[in-house]
Amino acid sequence: NAGVMQNPRHLVRRRGQEARLRCSPMKGHSHVYWYRQLPEEGLKFMVYLQKENIIDESGMPKERFSAEFPKEGPSILRIQQVVRGDSAAYFCASSPAGGEQFFGPGTRLTVL
Amino acid sequence: AQTVTQSQPEMSVQEAETVTLSCTYDTSESDYYLFWYKQPPSRQMILVIRQEAYKQQNATENRFSVNFQKAAKSFSLKISDSQLGDAAMYFCVIFSGTYKYIFGTGTRLKVLA
């Protein structure tokens, strides 16, 4: 059973470009969570999604950030018009029903 | 609100020795889980050990064990017979009530040969 998959593992963008981060949950998991890790910090919750629904996006910046988890395909975290402060590691986790979460390997975003 | 405090930004231990990483937390929930995660330079989050709050017995996983003091809201991690591969960031995490994992700021563990 493959674990949580994230791609790309590394993403470089210039200021003003868009970043799209993908997360495929573990098989049978319908709950997805996104976390952000700034340098030298712990992970911080951004958003919680179930298939086709955003359950809680209280940790996500109000502007430029959006997330989706369509009926088919991976969950996407989208950052528009990236700025240097968006440079971080973004982790996705999944769970079968809101219980213990399993983390993906993360996507490291670098904004030049 | 739930909080997790790791007061040791960095710790060092000699290979084969024992080290204890500290963690305190705060929550108003009666039912919760506590975890220790290891993050090596690869940045992968690796679950080291978990503790259910309703269990009085301290969790153990091979060389890793916890000292869970529920009344004091303390959850320390003991690593015995430290190995070079144990060098990493260690995060204390609480999970309760909501679906959010709350992370501490981490402790960087260095293992000296």
Tab-separated table of N, CA and C in Angstrom, chain B:
chain	number	residue	atom	x	y	z
B	1	ALA	N	-7.505	26.648	23.439
B	1	ALA	CA	-6.469	26.402	22.439
B	1	ALA	C	-5.443	25.427	23.001
B	2	GLN	N	-4.907	24.670	22.098
B	2	GLN	CA	-3.891	23.695	22.498
B	2	GLN	C	-2.512	24.229	22.150
B	3	THR	N	-1.565	23.947	23.036
B	3	THR	CA	-0.191	24.371	22.781
B	3	THR	C	0.768	23.244	23.125
B	4	VAL	N	1.909	23.265	22.475
B	4	VAL	CA	2.990	22.310	22.736
B	4	VAL	C	4.276	23.111	22.886
B	5	THR	N	5.006	22.845	23.955
B	5	THR	CA	6.239	23.582	24.216
B	5	THR	C	7.423	22.621	24.303
B	6	GLN	N	8.408	22.871	23.482
B	6	GLN	CA	9.677	22.140	23.554
B	6	GLN	C	10.739	23.167	23.911
B	7	SER	N	11.232	23.082	25.113
B	7	SER	CA	12.099	24.132	25.642
B	7	SER	C	13.571	23.935	25.300
B	8	GLN	N	13.901	22.835	24.644
B	8	GLN	CA	15.300	22.549	24.304
B	8	GLN	C	15.478	22.671	22.790
B	9	PRO	N	15.987	23.779	22.308
B	9	PRO	CA	16.168	23.917	20.858
B	9	PRO	C	17.160	22.893	20.306
B	10	GLU	N	18.149	22.535	21.134
B	10	GLU	CA	19.187	21.625	20.649
B	10	GLU	C	19.708	20.780	21.816
B	11	MET	N	19.976	19.515	21.505
B	11	MET	CA	20.556	18.605	22.494
B	11	MET	C	21.657	17.798	21.813
B	12	SER	N	22.621	17.382	22.614
B	12	SER	CA	23.694	16.518	22.105
B	12	SER	C	23.810	15.289	23.005
B	13	VAL	N	24.209	14.192	22.384
B	13	VAL	CA	24.388	12.950	23.143
B	13	VAL	C	25.524	12.158	22.524
B	14	GLN	N	26.277	11.495	23.334
B	14	GLN	CA	27.323	10.615	22.844
B	14	GLN	C	26.690	9.331	22.325
B	15	GLU	N	27.269	8.829	21.265
B	15	GLU	CA	26.814	7.552	20.731
B	15	GLU	C	26.780	6.513	21.852
B	16	ALA	N	25.712	5.712	21.866
B	16	ALA	CA	25.491	4.633	22.840
B	16	ALA	C	24.955	5.130	24.192
B	17	GLU	N	24.903	6.453	24.371
B	17	GLU	CA	24.367	6.990	25.614
B	17	GLU	C	22.867	7.218	25.494
B	18	THR	N	22.291	7.686	26.611
B	18	THR	CA	20.845	7.931	26.678
B	18	THR	C	20.571	9.428	26.740
B	19	VAL	N	19.526	9.842	26.070
B	19	VAL	CA	19.151	11.264	26.077
B	19	VAL	C	17.643	11.374	26.250
B	20	THR	N	17.215	12.444	26.908
B	20	THR	CA	15.780	12.685	27.105
B	20	THR	C	15.410	14.051	26.547
B	21	LEU	N	14.409	14.050	25.701
B	21	LEU	CA	13.894	15.286	25.116
B	21	LEU	C	12.596	15.663	25.832
B	22	SER	N	12.469	16.929	26.187
B	22	SER	CA	11.330	17.380	26.991
B	22	SER	C	10.210	17.956	26.142
B	23	CYS	N	9.004	17.799	26.653
B	23	CYS	CA	7.838	18.368	25.988
B	23	CYS	C	6.757	18.600	27.027
B	24	THR	N	6.175	19.776	27.025
B	24	THR	CA	4.980	20.028	27.825
B	24	THR	C	3.884	20.512	26.890
B	25	TYR	N	2.656	20.313	27.305
B	25	TYR	CA	1.548	20.666	26.438
B	25	TYR	C	0.405	21.208	27.281
B	26	ASP	N	-0.541	21.774	26.595
B	26	ASP	CA	-1.734	22.255	27.273
B	26	ASP	C	-2.947	21.951	26.405
B	27	THR	N	-3.959	21.411	27.009
B	27	THR	CA	-5.214	21.134	26.320
B	27	THR	C	-6.322	21.047	27.345
B	28	SER	N	-7.527	21.384	26.935
B	28	SER	CA	-8.690	21.249	27.814
B	28	SER	C	-9.438	19.952	27.532
B	29	GLU	N	-8.976	19.217	26.515
B	29	GLU	CA	-9.619	17.965	26.163
B	29	GLU	C	-9.191	16.862	27.130
B	30	SER	N	-10.080	15.918	27.340
B	30	SER	CA	-9.757	14.792	28.203
B	30	SER	C	-9.241	13.605	27.403
B	31	ASP	N	-9.566	13.593	26.116
B	31	ASP	CA	-9.156	12.487	25.255
B	31	ASP	C	-8.259	13.044	24.156
B	32	TYR	N	-7.042	12.580	24.105
B	32	TYR	CA	-6.124	13.094	23.096
B	32	TYR	C	-4.992	12.100	22.880
B	33	TYR	N	-4.224	12.361	21.838
B	33	TYR	CA	-3.064	11.556	21.506
B	33	TYR	C	-1.834	12.463	21.523
B	34	LEU	N	-0.740	11.876	21.882
B	34	LEU	CA	0.545	12.560	21.829
B	34	LEU	C	1.485	11.744	20.960
B	35	PHE	N	2.292	12.438	20.188
B	35	PHE	CA	3.241	11.778	19.299
B	35	PHE	C	4.606	12.435	19.410
B	36	TRP	N	5.611	11.657	19.089
B	36	TRP	CA	6.924	12.188	18.765
B	36	TRP	C	7.222	11.819	17.318
B	37	TYR	N	7.589	12.851	16.542
B	37	TYR	CA	7.992	12.649	15.161
B	37	TYR	C	9.459	13.013	15.020
B	38	LYS	N	10.118	12.271	14.145
B	38	LYS	CA	11.512	12.529	13.806
B	38	LYS	C	11.568	13.091	12.398
B	39	GLN	N	12.341	14.148	12.203
B	39	GLN	CA	12.517	14.702	10.863
B	39	GLN	C	14.005	14.779	10.536
B	40	PRO	N	14.506	13.817	9.787
B	40	PRO	CA	15.914	13.847	9.379
B	40	PRO	C	16.127	14.896	8.299
B	41	PRO	N	17.358	15.068	7.833
B	41	PRO	CA	17.624	16.059	6.778
B	41	PRO	C	16.779	15.864	5.521
B	42	SER	N	16.326	14.658	5.256
B	42	SER	CA	15.454	14.420	4.100
B	42	SER	C	14.103	15.114	4.244
B	43	ARG	N	13.776	15.572	5.431
B	43	ARG	CA	12.538	16.282	5.766
B	43	ARG	C	11.309	15.382	5.873
B	44	GLN	N	11.465	14.106	5.639
B	44	GLN	CA	10.342	13.187	5.827
B	44	GLN	C	9.946	13.184	7.296
B	45	MET	N	8.655	13.222	7.570
B	45	MET	CA	8.150	13.139	8.941
B	45	MET	C	7.968	11.660	9.285
B	46	ILE	N	8.717	11.210	10.275
B	46	ILE	CA	8.700	9.791	10.656
B	46	ILE	C	8.123	9.655	12.056
B	47	LEU	N	7.063	8.905	12.182
B	47	LEU	CA	6.461	8.690	13.494
B	47	LEU	C	7.380	7.807	14.328
B	48	VAL	N	7.741	8.303	15.502
B	48	VAL	CA	8.620	7.559	16.402
B	48	VAL	C	7.804	6.764	17.407
B	49	ILE	N	6.833	7.436	18.025
B	49	ILE	CA	6.080	6.788	19.100
B	49	ILE	C	4.784	7.555	19.326
B	50	ARG	N	3.751	6.858	19.769
B	50	ARG	CA	2.465	7.492	20.072
B	50	ARG	C	2.012	7.066	21.466
B	51	GLN	N	1.217	7.939	22.067
B	51	GLN	CA	0.682	7.668	23.407
B	51	GLN	C	-0.769	8.121	23.448
B	52	GLU	N	-1.657	7.228	23.809
B	52	GLU	CA	-3.052	7.612	24.021
B	52	GLU	C	-3.192	8.107	25.454
B	53	ALA	N	-3.846	9.231	25.631
B	53	ALA	CA	-3.911	9.860	26.955
B	53	ALA	C	-4.625	9.001	27.988
B	54	TYR	N	-5.546	8.149	27.519
B	54	TYR	CA	-6.296	7.350	28.479
B	54	TYR	C	-5.493	6.156	28.991
B	55	LYS	N	-4.364	5.898	28.365
B	55	LYS	CA	-3.527	4.781	28.802
B	55	LYS	C	-2.501	5.274	29.825
B	56	GLN	N	-2.468	4.647	30.959
B	56	GLN	CA	-1.512	5.051	31.985
B	56	GLN	C	-0.119	4.519	31.692
B	57	GLN	N	-0.061	3.393	31.009
B	57	GLN	CA	1.243	2.786	30.734
B	57	GLN	C	1.996	3.588	29.692
B	58	ASN	N	3.254	3.854	29.955
B	58	ASN	CA	4.085	4.595	29.018
B	58	ASN	C	4.386	3.753	27.787
B	59	ALA	N	4.294	4.377	26.620
B	59	ALA	CA	4.563	3.675	25.373
B	59	ALA	C	6.063	3.421	25.201
B	60	THR	N	6.372	2.321	24.543
B	60	THR	CA	7.761	1.945	24.258
B	60	THR	C	7.844	1.373	22.860
B	61	GLU	N	8.892	1.781	22.122
B	61	GLU	CA	9.164	1.245	20.793
B	61	GLU	C	10.668	1.024	20.695
B	62	ASN	N	11.071	-0.191	20.974
B	62	ASN	CA	12.498	-0.541	20.902
B	62	ASN	C	13.318	0.387	21.797
B	63	ARG	N	14.191	1.201	21.226
B	63	ARG	CA	15.059	2.062	22.038
B	63	ARG	C	14.385	3.357	22.471
B	64	PHE	N	13.167	3.561	22.035
B	64	PHE	CA	12.444	4.798	22.318
B	64	PHE	C	11.343	4.535	23.349
B	65	SER	N	11.280	5.389	24.339
B	65	SER	CA	10.216	5.274	25.339
B	65	SER	C	9.806	6.671	25.775
B	66	VAL	N	8.623	6.762	26.328
B	66	VAL	CA	8.142	8.059	26.789
B	66	VAL	C	7.887	8.003	28.278
B	67	ASN	N	7.935	9.189	28.885
B	67	ASN	CA	7.510	9.381	30.267
B	67	ASN	C	6.320	10.329	30.204
B	68	PHE	N	5.135	9.763	30.298
B	68	PHE	CA	3.895	10.518	30.163
B	68	PHE	C	3.359	10.818	31.549
B	69	GLN	N	3.339	12.096	31.882
B	69	GLN	CA	2.814	12.547	33.172
B	69	GLN	C	1.586	13.397	32.876
B	70	LYS	N	0.419	12.770	32.932
B	70	LYS	CA	-0.800	13.446	32.487
B	70	LYS	C	-1.144	14.652	33.354
B	71	ALA	N	-1.024	14.511	34.655
B	71	ALA	CA	-1.383	15.619	35.541
B	71	ALA	C	-0.468	16.821	35.315
B	72	ALA	N	0.773	16.555	35.061
B	72	ALA	CA	1.745	17.620	34.823
B	72	ALA	C	1.761	18.061	33.373
B	73	LYS	N	1.009	17.377	32.517
B	73	LYS	CA	0.977	17.649	31.078
B	73	LYS	C	2.389	17.653	30.511
B	74	SER	N	3.070	16.573	30.796
B	74	SER	CA	4.446	16.420	30.347
B	74	SER	C	4.581	15.126	29.558
B	75	PHE	N	5.388	15.165	28.503
B	75	PHE	CA	5.513	14.011	27.599
B	75	PHE	C	6.931	13.981	27.055
B	76	SER	N	7.852	13.409	27.794
B	76	SER	CA	9.251	13.410	27.369
B	76	SER	C	9.592	12.117	26.629
B	77	LEU	N	10.576	12.225	25.762
B	77	LEU	CA	11.038	11.094	24.948
B	77	LEU	C	12.434	10.697	25.381
B	78	LYS	N	12.607	9.429	25.694
B	78	LYS	CA	13.917	8.905	26.058
B	78	LYS	C	14.435	8.016	24.939
B	79	ILE	N	15.649	8.316	24.500
B	79	ILE	CA	16.298	7.500	23.475
B	79	ILE	C	17.482	6.805	24.132
B	80	SER	N	17.437	5.510	24.145
B	80	SER	CA	18.504	4.712	24.752
B	80	SER	C	19.470	4.234	23.679
B	81	ASP	N	20.731	4.000	24.093
B	81	ASP	CA	21.721	3.472	23.151
B	81	ASP	C	21.714	4.280	21.857
B	82	SER	N	21.907	5.581	21.982
B	82	SER	CA	21.795	6.486	20.836
B	82	SER	C	22.704	6.061	19.688
B	83	GLN	N	22.178	6.200	18.485
B	83	GLN	CA	22.916	5.860	17.278
B	83	GLN	C	23.043	7.075	16.391
B	84	LEU	N	24.044	7.037	15.508
B	84	LEU	CA	24.278	8.184	14.619
B	84	LEU	C	23.028	8.499	13.793
B	85	GLY	N	22.290	7.465	13.456
B	85	GLY	CA	21.077	7.661	12.659
B	85	GLY	C	19.938	8.317	13.419
B	86	ASP	N	20.102	8.498	14.720
B	86	ASP	CA	19.065	9.178	15.494
B	86	ASP	C	19.159	10.692	15.357
B	87	ALA	N	20.239	11.182	14.799
B	87	ALA	CA	20.413	12.620	14.643
B	87	ALA	C	19.322	13.170	13.722
B	88	ALA	N	18.569	14.139	14.226
B	88	ALA	CA	17.431	14.683	13.480
B	88	ALA	C	16.771	15.767	14.319
B	89	MET	N	15.746	16.396	13.730
B	89	MET	CA	14.823	17.239	14.507
B	89	MET	C	13.737	16.337	15.058
B	90	TYR	N	13.369	16.583	16.303
B	90	TYR	CA	12.294	15.809	16.924
B	90	TYR	C	11.176	16.769	17.323
B	91	PHE	N	9.973	16.407	16.911
B	91	PHE	CA	8.810	17.240	17.189
B	91	PHE	C	7.838	16.493	18.090
B	92	CYS	N	7.370	17.198	19.097
B	92	CYS	CA	6.308	16.709	19.964
B	92	CYS	C	4.988	17.226	19.395
B	93	VAL	N	3.981	16.391	19.348
B	93	VAL	CA	2.723	16.735	18.686
B	93	VAL	C	1.552	16.294	19.543
B	94	ILE	N	0.508	17.136	19.611
B	94	ILE	CA	-0.721	16.750	20.270
B	94	ILE	C	-1.849	16.731	19.251
B	95	PHE	N	-2.742	15.782	19.423
B	95	PHE	CA	-3.884	15.636	18.524
B	95	PHE	C	-5.092	15.339	19.395
B	96	SER	N	-6.026	16.288	19.409
B	96	SER	CA	-7.208	16.070	20.239
B	96	SER	C	-8.348	16.943	19.773
B	97	GLY	N	-9.535	16.476	19.996
B	97	GLY	CA	-10.704	17.318	19.764
B	97	GLY	C	-10.943	17.626	18.306
B	98	THR	N	-10.023	18.344	17.740
B	98	THR	CA	-10.147	18.682	16.328
B	98	THR	C	-9.238	17.758	15.527
B	99	TYR	N	-9.150	18.011	14.264
B	99	TYR	CA	-8.359	17.202	13.351
B	99	TYR	C	-6.971	17.796	13.157
B	100	LYS	N	-6.679	18.891	13.871
B	100	LYS	CA	-5.394	19.546	13.633
B	100	LYS	C	-4.328	18.924	14.510
B	101	TYR	N	-3.225	18.609	13.905
B	101	TYR	CA	-2.053	18.251	14.668
B	101	TYR	C	-1.382	19.555	15.098
B	102	ILE	N	-1.058	19.671	16.392
B	102	ILE	CA	-0.360	20.851	16.889
B	102	ILE	C	1.077	20.446	17.206
B	103	PHE	N	2.002	21.087	16.524
B	103	PHE	CA	3.411	20.748	16.651
B	103	PHE	C	4.130	21.693	17.591
B	104	GLY	N	5.121	21.162	18.313
B	104	GLY	CA	6.061	22.006	19.016
B	104	GLY	C	7.073	22.578	18.040
B	105	THR	N	7.990	23.361	18.550
B	105	THR	CA	8.976	24.014	17.692
B	105	THR	C	10.169	23.125	17.378
B	106	GLY	N	10.244	21.987	18.036
B	106	GLY	CA	11.274	21.015	17.699
B	106	GLY	C	12.527	21.117	18.555
B	107	THR	N	13.206	19.984	18.650
B	107	THR	CA	14.511	19.883	19.303
B	107	THR	C	15.463	19.219	18.328
B	108	ARG	N	16.566	19.882	18.063
B	108	ARG	CA	17.557	19.286	17.167
B	108	ARG	C	18.488	18.400	17.977
B	109	LEU	N	18.536	17.146	17.652
B	109	LEU	CA	19.391	16.190	18.360
B	109	LEU	C	20.648	15.906	17.550
B	110	LYS	N	21.788	16.111	18.180
B	110	LYS	CA	23.077	15.767	17.576
B	110	LYS	C	23.639	14.556	18.304
B	111	VAL	N	24.147	13.614	17.550
B	111	VAL	CA	24.742	12.413	18.123
B	111	VAL	C	26.232	12.447	17.829
B	112	LEU	N	27.013	12.418	18.874
B	112	LEU	CA	28.468	12.553	18.752
B	112	LEU	C	29.131	11.186	18.746
B	113	ALA	N	29.992	10.996	17.754
B	113	ALA	CA	30.679	9.700	17.630
B	113	ALA	C	31.808	9.562	18.643
